CSV table of C-alpha atoms in Angstrom, one decimal:
chain,number,residue,atom,x,y,z
V,15,MET,CA,23.4,-144.6,-104.0
V,16,SER,CA,21.2,-143.8,-107.0
V,17,ASP,CA,21.9,-140.8,-109.3
V,18,HIS,CA,18.2,-140.2,-109.5
V,19,PRO,CA,16.3,-138.6,-106.6
V,20,GLN,CA,13.4,-140.7,-105.4
V,21,THR,CA,10.0,-139.0,-105.5
V,22,MET,CA,7.2,-139.5,-103.0
V,23,CYS,CA,4.3,-141.7,-104.0
V,24,PRO,CA,1.5,-139.4,-105.2
V,25,ARG,CA,-1.1,-141.3,-103.2
V,26,PHE,CA,1.0,-141.0,-100.0
V,27,GLU,CA,1.4,-137.3,-100.7
V,28,ALA,CA,-2.3,-136.9,-101.2
V,29,ALA,CA,-3.1,-138.8,-98.0
V,30,PHE,CA,-0.8,-136.4,-96.0
V,31,GLU,CA,-2.3,-133.4,-97.8
V,32,ILE,CA,-5.6,-134.4,-96.1
V,33,LEU,CA,-4.4,-135.8,-92.8
V,34,GLY,CA,-1.5,-133.5,-92.2
V,35,LYS,CA,-3.5,-130.4,-91.7
V,36,ARG,CA,-3.8,-129.2,-88.1
V,37,TRP,CA,-6.8,-130.5,-86.2
V,38,THR,CA,-7.8,-133.0,-88.9
V,39,GLY,CA,-6.6,-136.0,-87.0
V,40,LEU,CA,-8.4,-134.9,-83.8
V,41,ILE,CA,-11.6,-134.4,-85.7
V,42,VAL,CA,-11.4,-137.9,-87.3
V,43,ARG,CA,-10.5,-139.4,-83.9
V,44,GLY,CA,-13.6,-137.7,-82.3
V,45,LEU,CA,-15.9,-139.0,-85.1
V,46,LEU,CA,-14.6,-142.5,-84.8
V,47,GLN,CA,-16.7,-142.7,-81.6
V,48,GLY,CA,-19.8,-142.1,-83.7
V,49,PRO,CA,-21.9,-139.3,-85.3
V,50,ARG,CA,-21.4,-135.9,-83.6
V,51,ARG,CA,-22.9,-132.5,-83.8
V,52,PHE,CA,-20.7,-129.4,-84.5
V,53,LYS,CA,-20.8,-128.4,-80.8
V,54,ASP,CA,-19.7,-131.8,-79.6
V,55,ILE,CA,-16.6,-131.8,-81.7
V,56,SER,CA,-15.9,-128.1,-80.8
V,57,GLU,CA,-16.0,-129.1,-77.1
V,58,MET,CA,-13.7,-132.0,-77.7
V,59,ILE,CA,-11.0,-129.7,-79.2
V,60,PRO,CA,-11.2,-126.5,-77.2
V,61,GLY,CA,-8.1,-124.9,-78.8
V,62,MET,CA,-9.7,-124.9,-82.3
V,63,SER,CA,-11.9,-122.0,-83.4
V,64,ASP,CA,-15.4,-122.7,-84.7
V,65,ARG,CA,-14.4,-121.1,-88.0
V,66,MET,CA,-11.5,-123.6,-88.4
V,67,LEU,CA,-13.7,-126.5,-87.5
V,68,ALA,CA,-16.3,-125.5,-90.1
V,69,GLU,CA,-13.4,-125.2,-92.7
V,70,ARG,CA,-12.0,-128.6,-91.8
V,71,PHE,CA,-15.5,-130.2,-91.9
V,72,LYS,CA,-16.0,-128.8,-95.5
V,73,GLU,CA,-12.6,-130.1,-96.5
V,74,LEU,CA,-13.2,-133.5,-95.1
V,75,GLU,CA,-16.6,-133.7,-96.7
V,76,ALA,CA,-15.2,-132.6,-100.1
V,77,VAL,CA,-12.8,-135.5,-100.1
V,78,GLY,CA,-15.4,-138.0,-98.9
V,79,VAL,CA,-14.0,-138.7,-95.3
V,80,ILE,CA,-17.1,-137.3,-93.5
V,81,SER,CA,-20.7,-136.8,-94.4
V,82,ARG,CA,-23.1,-134.2,-93.1
V,83,HIS,CA,-26.7,-135.1,-92.2
V,84,VAL,CA,-29.4,-132.5,-91.7
V,85,TYR,CA,-32.4,-133.6,-89.8
V,86,PRO,CA,-35.6,-131.6,-90.5
V,87,GLU,CA,-36.5,-131.0,-86.9
V,88,THR,CA,-37.2,-127.8,-84.9
V,89,PRO,CA,-34.6,-126.7,-84.3
V,90,VAL,CA,-32.7,-128.2,-87.2
V,91,ARG,CA,-30.2,-130.8,-86.1
V,92,ILE,CA,-27.0,-131.4,-88.1
V,93,GLU,CA,-24.7,-134.3,-87.4
V,94,TYR,CA,-21.4,-135.2,-88.9
V,95,GLN,CA,-20.1,-138.8,-89.3
V,96,LEU,CA,-17.4,-140.7,-90.9
V,97,THR,CA,-18.0,-142.3,-94.3
V,98,GLU,CA,-16.6,-145.8,-95.0
V,99,LYS,CA,-13.5,-144.0,-96.3
V,100,GLY,CA,-13.2,-142.2,-93.0
V,101,LYS,CA,-13.9,-145.3,-90.9
V,102,ALA,CA,-11.0,-147.0,-92.7
V,103,LEU,CA,-8.7,-144.5,-90.8
V,104,GLN,CA,-9.3,-146.4,-87.5
V,105,PRO,CA,-6.1,-148.5,-87.7
V,106,VAL,CA,-4.1,-145.4,-88.7
V,107,MET,CA,-5.4,-143.4,-85.8
V,108,ASP,CA,-4.8,-146.4,-83.5
V,109,ALA,CA,-1.2,-146.6,-84.8
V,110,VAL,CA,-0.7,-142.8,-84.2
V,111,GLN,CA,-2.1,-143.2,-80.6
V,112,HIS,CA,0.3,-146.1,-80.0
V,113,TRP,CA,3.3,-144.2,-81.4
V,114,GLY,CA,2.4,-141.1,-79.3
V,115,GLU,CA,2.1,-143.2,-76.1
V,116,THR,CA,5.5,-144.8,-76.9
V,117,TRP,CA,7.5,-141.7,-78.1
V,118,CYS,CA,5.8,-138.5,-77.0
V,119,PHE,CA,6.4,-136.7,-73.7
V,120,LYS,CA,8.8,-139.3,-72.4
V,121,GLU,CA,11.1,-138.0,-69.7
């Protein structure tokens, strides 16, 4: 055994800082299906408040995982979609789905 403690990779830590927040994975999973309006995602995740959804959208936009598109219509339409960076999470979300199906809620 080493005398020096091992540290976590800073990039791994940064990834979990983003993805480890409550609701974030569910938001990403919902957006993997395509662009969605705020109301659409809110309905997909009924246990999350609109305030929390707005906060997570801002965080994910700030780190480049999602983008926000405003359509100048009447009424104004706003859609959120994954960026290329966000779409790259598809295999991660699929792996989590598979892990959940294998290990969660087994009797």
